[in-house]
């Protein structure tokens, strides 16, 4: 099966270049003044050699500068999980920005309290504040935990991703922690700040927490950034119990796992975090991040006379909690990412998964699909990996590049660094079926 892969990829690259002259020209024009030719490093990761340039995006459809229309299953790597420019969000943003005015004023709006109450209802922790990114929400949550426990270290799962948070770029290799390869300009070796264990390895987590040196565990309920790795039965009960036993705080990062339902995995699986962080989708495309804390954590913060939680304590952001983000988040949560929408999105994911599984079965490939509500990811392994290391071991960059580019050339976008598809409330069955056909075509070429 593997022999023709590099030539198939070359063919897809040639087709991509031939069919995207305007994107190519825009990229060439941008390159002298954008570092790496892109406004953000990740945008250089598309497999075609240069990125597709955006012209328009509505619902789950994207149109590029060359006039090609795509079914968008990438959805801004979750930033657009609410769909592109959902009507309620657009109306709320226009109302705030144009009619009423005041995007960022350093004054609270009533929208902030509404969003705080809604997130409390969904995730079960009562008190919230806002940032511009999920990265910042995680950075601040780590600070709170160190401050409140007086402990220096944090713990993460190997191959996690929580945004560009210094402490999290650490993996286990042969049972020993090491900094992630290629880490840029780290101030401190993250093995000094962070303990790391494999996901689903409860004994290792319990052992790491025993010494009571760890301020907090920062975790996604399921890993989603090294493929999807689901927790085994009892894992989260064990993590919660170990944290409670050792005075370790538990931060659950729902930025991606919000796909599991209106209250993410926290609600769907009955998790009991001390802090919850999220971002991306809840602003309907407008930047926002959020962190919520339990009543006990809020009380400890209120009683802490040493930490400066208001000014120069290392937590903040001039534009954080701005009126525009919160108007967008209110409309998105109230009218777009609703419980009904999640039910439809999950059904679409099941349709996507059935389509991919049919192709896998037709060719007898040793691949599988892992599902998480509105999100699914196919893996080049017969069984779902159960740790980050197992999951990293089955990645295959050339194969991924080929499949991503082949479906892109057939009118479907999936995130360049995942084999993942995400459904929005605006996604249609026709868009899912377009992927099913494109994937079937791409795989048929591969195995023929
Ligand atoms: C689980 C998780 N948390 C946090 C982040 C950071 O989000 P942002 O880059 O929007 O700050 C990401 C980004 O992919 C993520 O996957």
PDB file of C-alpha atoms in Angstrom, residues 2 5 45-47 73-75 77-78 223-229 256 349 352-353 356-357 360 366-372 374-381 385 390-408 412-423 435 439 442-443 446:
ATOM      1  CA  UNK A   2       2.811   2.415   0.866  1.00  0.00           C
ATOM      2  CA  UNK A   5       2.325   7.353  -1.390  1.00  0.00           C
ATOM      3  CA  UNK A  45       1.037  23.690   8.048  1.00  0.00           C
ATOM      4  CA  UNK A  46      -1.454  23.060   5.227  1.00  0.00           C
ATOM      5  CA  UNK A  47      -0.145  20.177   3.137  1.00  0.00           C
ATOM      6  CA  UNK A  73     -14.827  20.182   8.947  1.00  0.00           C
ATOM      7  CA  UNK A  74     -11.783  21.995  10.334  1.00  0.00           C
ATOM      8  CA  UNK A  75     -13.834  24.883  11.681  1.00  0.00           C
ATOM      9  CA  UNK A  77      -9.559  23.978  14.776  1.00  0.00           C
ATOM     10  CA  UNK A  78     -12.633  24.479  17.014  1.00  0.00           C
ATOM     11  CA  UNK A 223      -6.710  13.999  25.009  1.00  0.00           C
ATOM     12  CA  UNK A 224      -7.671  15.669  21.738  1.00  0.00           C
ATOM     13  CA  UNK A 225      -4.410  17.035  20.438  1.00  0.00           C
ATOM     14  CA  UNK A 226      -2.546  13.803  19.767  1.00  0.00           C
ATOM     15  CA  UNK A 227      -5.532  12.190  18.199  1.00  0.00           C
ATOM     16  CA  UNK A 228      -8.420  11.562  20.539  1.00  0.00           C
ATOM     17  CA  UNK A 229      -7.512   9.369  23.525  1.00  0.00           C
ATOM     18  CA  UNK A 256     -11.863  21.044  22.643  1.00  0.00           C
ATOM     19  CA  UNK A 349     -20.525  13.063  13.646  1.00  0.00           C
ATOM     20  CA  UNK A 352     -19.257  11.020   9.344  1.00  0.00           C
ATOM     21  CA  UNK A 353     -17.861   8.124  11.378  1.00  0.00           C
ATOM     22  CA  UNK A 356     -15.141   6.640   7.267  1.00  0.00           C
ATOM     23  CA  UNK A 357     -15.624   3.207   8.853  1.00  0.00           C
ATOM     24  CA  UNK A 360     -11.842   1.377   6.251  1.00  0.00           C
ATOM     25  CA  UNK A 366      -5.985  -1.517  10.219  1.00  0.00           C
ATOM     26  CA  UNK A 367      -7.441   1.904  11.084  1.00  0.00           C
ATOM     27  CA  UNK A 368     -10.090   3.041  13.551  1.00  0.00           C
ATOM     28  CA  UNK A 369     -12.227   6.080  14.354  1.00  0.00           C
ATOM     29  CA  UNK A 370     -12.591   7.634  17.816  1.00  0.00           C
ATOM     30  CA  UNK A 371     -15.700   9.692  18.624  1.00  0.00           C
ATOM     31  CA  UNK A 372     -16.259  12.521  21.092  1.00  0.00           C
ATOM     32  CA  UNK A 374     -19.489  16.509  17.673  1.00  0.00           C
ATOM     33  CA  UNK A 375     -15.886  15.504  16.964  1.00  0.00           C
ATOM     34  CA  UNK A 376     -14.354  12.357  15.476  1.00  0.00           C
ATOM     35  CA  UNK A 377     -10.849  11.420  14.464  1.00  0.00           C
ATOM     36  CA  UNK A 378      -9.536   8.518  12.392  1.00  0.00           C
ATOM     37  CA  UNK A 379      -6.303   6.832  13.446  1.00  0.00           C
ATOM     38  CA  UNK A 380      -3.840   4.593  11.683  1.00  0.00           C
ATOM     39  CA  UNK A 381      -4.177   1.865  14.303  1.00  0.00           C
ATOM     40  CA  UNK A 385      -4.638   4.267  21.435  1.00  0.00           C
ATOM     41  CA  UNK A 390       0.670   5.072  21.882  1.00  0.00           C
ATOM     42  CA  UNK A 391      -1.162   7.724  19.957  1.00  0.00           C
ATOM     43  CA  UNK A 392       2.005   9.589  18.953  1.00  0.00           C
ATOM     44  CA  UNK A 393       3.501   6.297  17.767  1.00  0.00           C
ATOM     45  CA  UNK A 394       0.778   5.731  15.164  1.00  0.00           C
ATOM     46  CA  UNK A 395       1.023   9.202  13.590  1.00  0.00           C
ATOM     47  CA  UNK A 396       2.190   9.138   9.975  1.00  0.00           C
ATOM     48  CA  UNK A 397       2.924  12.599   8.613  1.00  0.00           C
ATOM     49  CA  UNK A 398       3.186  11.649   4.958  1.00  0.00           C
ATOM     50  CA  UNK A 399      -0.032   9.670   5.010  1.00  0.00           C
ATOM     51  CA  UNK A 400      -1.793  12.471   6.872  1.00  0.00           C
ATOM     52  CA  UNK A 401      -0.547  15.056   4.396  1.00  0.00           C
ATOM     53  CA  UNK A 402      -1.761  12.944   1.503  1.00  0.00           C
ATOM     54  CA  UNK A 403      -5.235  12.391   2.966  1.00  0.00           C
ATOM     55  CA  UNK A 404      -5.623  16.027   4.040  1.00  0.00           C
ATOM     56  CA  UNK A 405      -4.611  17.331   0.655  1.00  0.00           C
ATOM     57  CA  UNK A 406      -6.590  14.736  -1.272  1.00  0.00           C
ATOM     58  CA  UNK A 407      -9.818  15.658   0.526  1.00  0.00           C
ATOM     59  CA  UNK A 408      -8.996  19.371   0.217  1.00  0.00           C
ATOM     60  CA  UNK A 412     -13.295  19.293   2.140  1.00  0.00           C
ATOM     61  CA  UNK A 413     -11.165  21.002   4.789  1.00  0.00           C
ATOM     62  CA  UNK A 414      -9.925  19.139   7.822  1.00  0.00           C
ATOM     63  CA  UNK A 415      -7.459  20.573  10.357  1.00  0.00           C
ATOM     64  CA  UNK A 416      -3.889  20.140   9.079  1.00  0.00           C
ATOM     65  CA  UNK A 417      -2.534  18.774  12.354  1.00  0.00           C
ATOM     66  CA  UNK A 418      -5.365  16.378  13.126  1.00  0.00           C
ATOM     67  CA  UNK A 419      -7.270  13.659  11.265  1.00  0.00           C
ATOM     68  CA  UNK A 420     -10.245  15.195  12.891  1.00  0.00           C
ATOM     69  CA  UNK A 421     -13.642  16.327  11.770  1.00  0.00           C
ATOM     70  CA  UNK A 422     -15.814  18.659  13.762  1.00  0.00           C
ATOM     71  CA  UNK A 423     -19.498  19.378  13.217  1.00  0.00           C
ATOM     72  CA  UNK A 435     -16.157  14.045   3.008  1.00  0.00           C
ATOM     73  CA  UNK A 439     -12.129  10.090   1.720  1.00  0.00           C
ATOM     74  CA  UNK A 442      -8.431   9.211  -1.656  1.00  0.00           C
ATOM     75  CA  UNK A 443      -8.174   5.837   0.072  1.00  0.00           C
ATOM     76  CA  UNK A 446      -3.911   4.680  -2.024  1.00  0.00           C
TER      77      UNK A 446
END
